[in-house]
Tab-separated table of C-alpha atoms in Angstrom:
chain	number	residue	atom	x	y	z
A	2	MET	CA	0.065	-0.006	0.047
A	3	LYS	CA	1.185	3.354	-1.111
A	4	ALA	CA	0.123	6.888	-0.068
A	5	LEU	CA	0.945	10.218	-0.599
A	6	VAL	CA	1.651	12.835	2.236
A	7	LEU	CA	1.692	16.343	1.475
A	8	MET	CA	4.549	17.326	3.553
A	9	SER	CA	5.379	21.104	4.514
A	10	GLY	CA	8.027	20.154	7.122
A	11	GLY	CA	5.780	21.938	9.895
A	12	LEU	CA	5.138	20.009	12.720
A	13	ASP	CA	1.474	18.691	11.846
A	14	SER	CA	2.517	17.270	8.565
A	15	THR	CA	5.468	15.716	9.939
A	16	LEU	CA	3.190	14.044	12.851
A	17	ALA	CA	0.607	13.010	10.038
A	18	ALA	CA	3.526	11.369	8.139
A	19	ARG	CA	4.811	9.360	11.246
A	20	LEU	CA	1.244	8.447	12.546
A	21	ILE	CA	0.438	6.688	8.879
A	22	LYS	CA	4.078	5.267	8.561
A	23	ASP	CA	3.429	3.636	11.737
A	24	HIS	CA	1.203	1.611	10.032
A	25	GLY	CA	3.382	-0.121	7.617
A	26	ILE	CA	1.947	2.007	4.269
A	27	GLU	CA	4.565	3.479	2.002
A	28	LEU	CA	4.689	7.078	2.196
A	29	ILE	CA	5.907	9.781	-0.635
A	30	ALA	CA	6.387	13.143	0.708
A	31	LEU	CA	5.267	15.946	-1.984
A	32	ASN	CA	5.828	19.580	-1.636
A	33	PHE	CA	5.086	22.464	-3.748
A	34	LYS	CA	6.996	25.443	-5.306
A	35	THR	CA	4.872	28.364	-5.392
A	36	PRO	CA	6.088	32.024	-5.852
A	37	PHE	CA	5.024	33.776	-2.968
A	38	CYS	CA	7.054	32.249	0.302
A	39	LEU	CA	10.436	31.260	1.406
A	40	CYS	CA	9.991	27.733	-0.142
A	41	ASN	CA	11.534	29.587	-3.345
A	42	ARG	CA	14.468	30.691	-2.241
A	43	LYS	CA	17.988	29.297	-3.037
A	44	ASN	CA	18.968	29.026	0.419
A	45	SER	CA	18.818	26.351	3.022
A	46	THR	CA	15.867	27.947	5.269
A	47	GLY	CA	13.028	27.575	2.999
A	48	CYS	CA	10.091	24.986	3.520
A	49	SER	CA	11.029	22.959	1.010
A	50	ASN	CA	14.236	22.466	2.996
A	51	HIS	CA	12.335	21.765	6.381
A	52	ALA	CA	10.012	19.633	4.328
A	53	TYR	CA	12.934	17.659	2.665
A	54	GLN	CA	14.714	17.571	5.915
A	55	ALA	CA	11.126	16.192	7.730
A	56	ALA	CA	10.823	13.500	5.055
A	57	LYS	CA	14.544	12.458	5.366
A	58	ASN	CA	14.126	12.177	9.370
A	59	LEU	CA	11.197	10.014	8.833
A	60	GLY	CA	13.127	7.983	5.794
A	61	ILE	CA	10.231	9.144	3.287
A	62	GLU	CA	11.207	9.718	-0.172
A	63	PHE	CA	10.588	13.519	-1.025
A	64	LYS	CA	9.350	15.172	-4.536
A	65	VAL	CA	8.743	18.700	-5.699
A	66	ILE	CA	6.471	19.672	-7.832
A	67	ASN	CA	6.282	23.322	-9.482
A	68	ALA	CA	2.916	25.065	-9.129
A	69	THR	CA	4.199	28.490	-9.702
A	70	GLU	CA	2.386	29.382	-13.410
A	71	GLU	CA	-1.237	27.696	-11.856
A	72	PHE	CA	-0.712	29.804	-8.620
A	73	PHE	CA	-0.240	32.874	-10.590
A	74	LYS	CA	-3.665	31.873	-12.263
A	75	VAL	CA	-5.430	31.600	-8.727
A	76	ILE	CA	-4.129	34.663	-7.212
A	77	LYS	CA	-5.754	36.614	-10.237
A	78	ASN	CA	-8.663	34.763	-10.230
A	79	PRO	CA	-9.856	32.935	-6.754
A	80	LYS	CA	-13.116	31.345	-7.497
A	81	HIS	CA	-13.509	31.542	-3.773
A	82	GLY	CA	-12.135	34.760	-3.133
A	83	TYR	CA	-9.712	35.964	-0.890
A	84	GLY	CA	-8.748	35.752	3.251
A	85	SER	CA	-7.751	39.011	4.956
A	86	GLN	CA	-5.075	39.652	2.607
A	87	MET	CA	-4.337	38.745	-0.925
A	88	ASN	CA	-4.362	35.134	0.634
A	89	PRO	CA	-6.603	33.043	-1.796
A	90	CYS	CA	-6.495	30.163	0.697
A	91	ILE	CA	-9.025	27.583	-0.437
A	92	ASP	CA	-8.154	27.995	-4.106
A	93	CYS	CA	-4.744	27.155	-3.347
A	94	ARG	CA	-5.394	24.471	-1.465
A	95	ILE	CA	-7.666	23.347	-4.504
A	96	LEU	CA	-4.695	23.937	-6.527
A	97	LYS	CA	-2.343	21.645	-4.815
A	98	PHE	CA	-4.751	19.058	-4.104
A	99	ARG	CA	-5.397	18.613	-7.707
A	100	LYS	CA	-1.657	18.487	-8.393
A	101	ALA	CA	-1.678	15.797	-5.641
A	102	LYS	CA	-4.210	13.818	-7.177
A	103	GLU	CA	-2.388	13.692	-10.457
A	104	PHE	CA	0.759	12.380	-9.109
A	105	MET	CA	-0.965	10.139	-6.795
A	106	GLN	CA	-2.248	8.673	-9.889
A	107	SER	CA	0.858	8.765	-11.565
A	108	ILE	CA	3.042	6.698	-8.906
A	109	GLY	CA	0.225	4.199	-8.146
A	110	ALA	CA	-0.601	5.504	-4.477
A	111	SER	CA	-4.020	4.855	-3.087
A	112	PHE	CA	-4.753	7.993	-0.872
A	113	ILE	CA	-3.230	11.128	-0.071
A	114	ILE	CA	-2.382	12.172	3.684
A	115	THR	CA	-2.085	16.107	5.275
A	116	GLY	CA	-1.685	17.634	8.723
A	117	GLU	CA	-4.194	19.490	8.644
A	118	VAL	CA	-6.178	20.040	11.739
A	119	LEU	CA	-9.804	20.651	12.014
A	120	GLY	CA	-10.658	24.889	13.160
A	121	GLN	CA	-6.452	25.297	13.374
A	122	ARG	CA	-6.667	27.954	10.306
A	123	PRO	CA	-9.834	30.300	10.107
A	124	MET	CA	-10.502	30.202	6.265
A	125	SER	CA	-8.836	27.116	4.411
A	126	GLN	CA	-9.685	24.424	7.832
A	127	GLN	CA	-12.720	24.762	8.866
A	128	ARG	CA	-15.342	21.636	7.930
A	129	HIS	CA	-16.802	23.217	5.151
A	130	ALA	CA	-13.846	24.511	3.458
A	131	LEU	CA	-12.104	21.038	4.068
A	132	ASN	CA	-15.155	19.648	2.098
A	133	LEU	CA	-15.288	22.014	-0.373
A	134	ILE	CA	-11.629	20.953	-1.339
A	135	ASP	CA	-12.000	17.653	-1.283
A	136	LYS	CA	-15.168	17.547	-3.486
A	137	GLU	CA	-13.488	20.705	-6.265
A	138	SER	CA	-10.176	18.501	-5.852
A	139	ARG	CA	-12.309	15.372	-6.676
A	140	LEU	CA	-10.404	13.384	-3.861
A	141	GLU	CA	-13.757	12.725	-1.732
A	142	GLY	CA	-12.903	10.144	0.531
A	143	LEU	CA	-9.283	10.094	-0.211
A	144	VAL	CA	-8.149	12.288	1.778
A	145	LEU	CA	-6.806	11.459	5.113
A	146	ARG	CA	-6.025	13.935	7.971
A	147	PRO	CA	-4.780	11.754	10.458
A	148	LEU	CA	-4.489	14.222	13.672
A	149	SER	CA	-8.363	15.103	13.371
A	150	ALA	CA	-9.801	11.889	11.453
A	151	LYS	CA	-12.127	10.649	14.212
A	152	LEU	CA	-13.943	14.409	13.784
A	153	PHE	CA	-14.656	13.569	10.236
A	154	ALA	CA	-16.233	10.337	8.500
A	155	GLU	CA	-14.606	7.225	7.655
A	156	THR	CA	-12.538	7.801	4.849
A	157	LEU	CA	-11.896	5.136	2.148
A	158	PRO	CA	-8.605	4.336	3.734
A	159	GLU	CA	-10.282	3.429	6.982
A	160	LYS	CA	-13.040	1.525	5.611
A	161	MET	CA	-10.331	-0.482	3.599
A	162	GLY	CA	-8.871	-1.215	6.710
A	163	TRP	CA	-5.698	0.034	5.242
A	164	VAL	CA	-5.337	2.137	8.500
A	165	SER	CA	-6.783	1.614	12.116
A	166	ARG	CA	-9.368	4.197	12.996
A	167	ASP	CA	-8.362	3.600	16.581
A	168	LYS	CA	-4.502	4.915	16.089
A	169	LEU	CA	-5.846	8.043	14.405
A	170	LEU	CA	-6.764	11.516	16.677
A	171	ASP	CA	-9.419	14.059	17.242
A	172	PHE	CA	-7.154	17.233	17.731
A	173	SER	CA	-8.924	20.413	16.755
A	174	GLY	CA	-8.440	24.140	17.147
A	175	ARG	CA	-5.828	26.823	17.195
A	176	THR	CA	-4.002	25.231	20.223
A	177	ARG	CA	-0.471	23.477	19.401
A	178	LYS	CA	-0.163	21.783	22.797
A	179	PRO	CA	-1.157	18.234	21.626
A	180	GLN	CA	0.994	18.369	18.950
A	181	ILE	CA	3.871	19.240	20.711
A	182	LYS	CA	3.192	16.585	23.454
A	183	LEU	CA	2.927	13.705	20.298
A	184	ALA	CA	5.926	14.697	18.778
A	185	GLU	CA	7.469	14.840	22.342
A	186	GLY	CA	6.340	10.906	22.491
A	187	PHE	CA	7.384	10.404	19.223
A	188	ASN	CA	11.128	12.158	19.979
A	189	ILE	CA	10.286	14.624	16.974
A	190	LYS	CA	12.331	18.047	18.036
A	191	ASP	CA	13.022	19.710	14.785
A	192	TYR	CA	9.918	21.415	13.348
């Protein structure tokens, strides 16, 4: 069994990958290059490097997709509007999930994992937004959010027995305390 994990290199995506890796599933980490963040700078401190390091520490293959051109189109005309600044959060997530679906299919993976936590982000990580993102990227039932999985309906990976729902979590909200405690238990320090 193979799955694709959307890896930012931050705490949540690292924990999500670790939880699913413990199920014995082969993971491939995917990161996106976009035009407006430090991820694209040619230095060792951008988030692509953090994602690479997190994947390496977990023993997971790492890939980067350049979504720059498509991202510019989203910035110019986001179907679901902007956040408080010029941030088309929902449209950006849909773009990334569509690209991830294409990559998932090309490598023969069966589902996608994210580190999203219900209620953590005010625009893109609310239940209605997450459901919309899954629907518009045509990934309904194929996106597993291990940190909040118990707060959602079962996904295909759970229904098929590829992952055990008992080993998934019910984190929600903006606090990071549960993630930090989990990281300590996994001896994950560099996030």
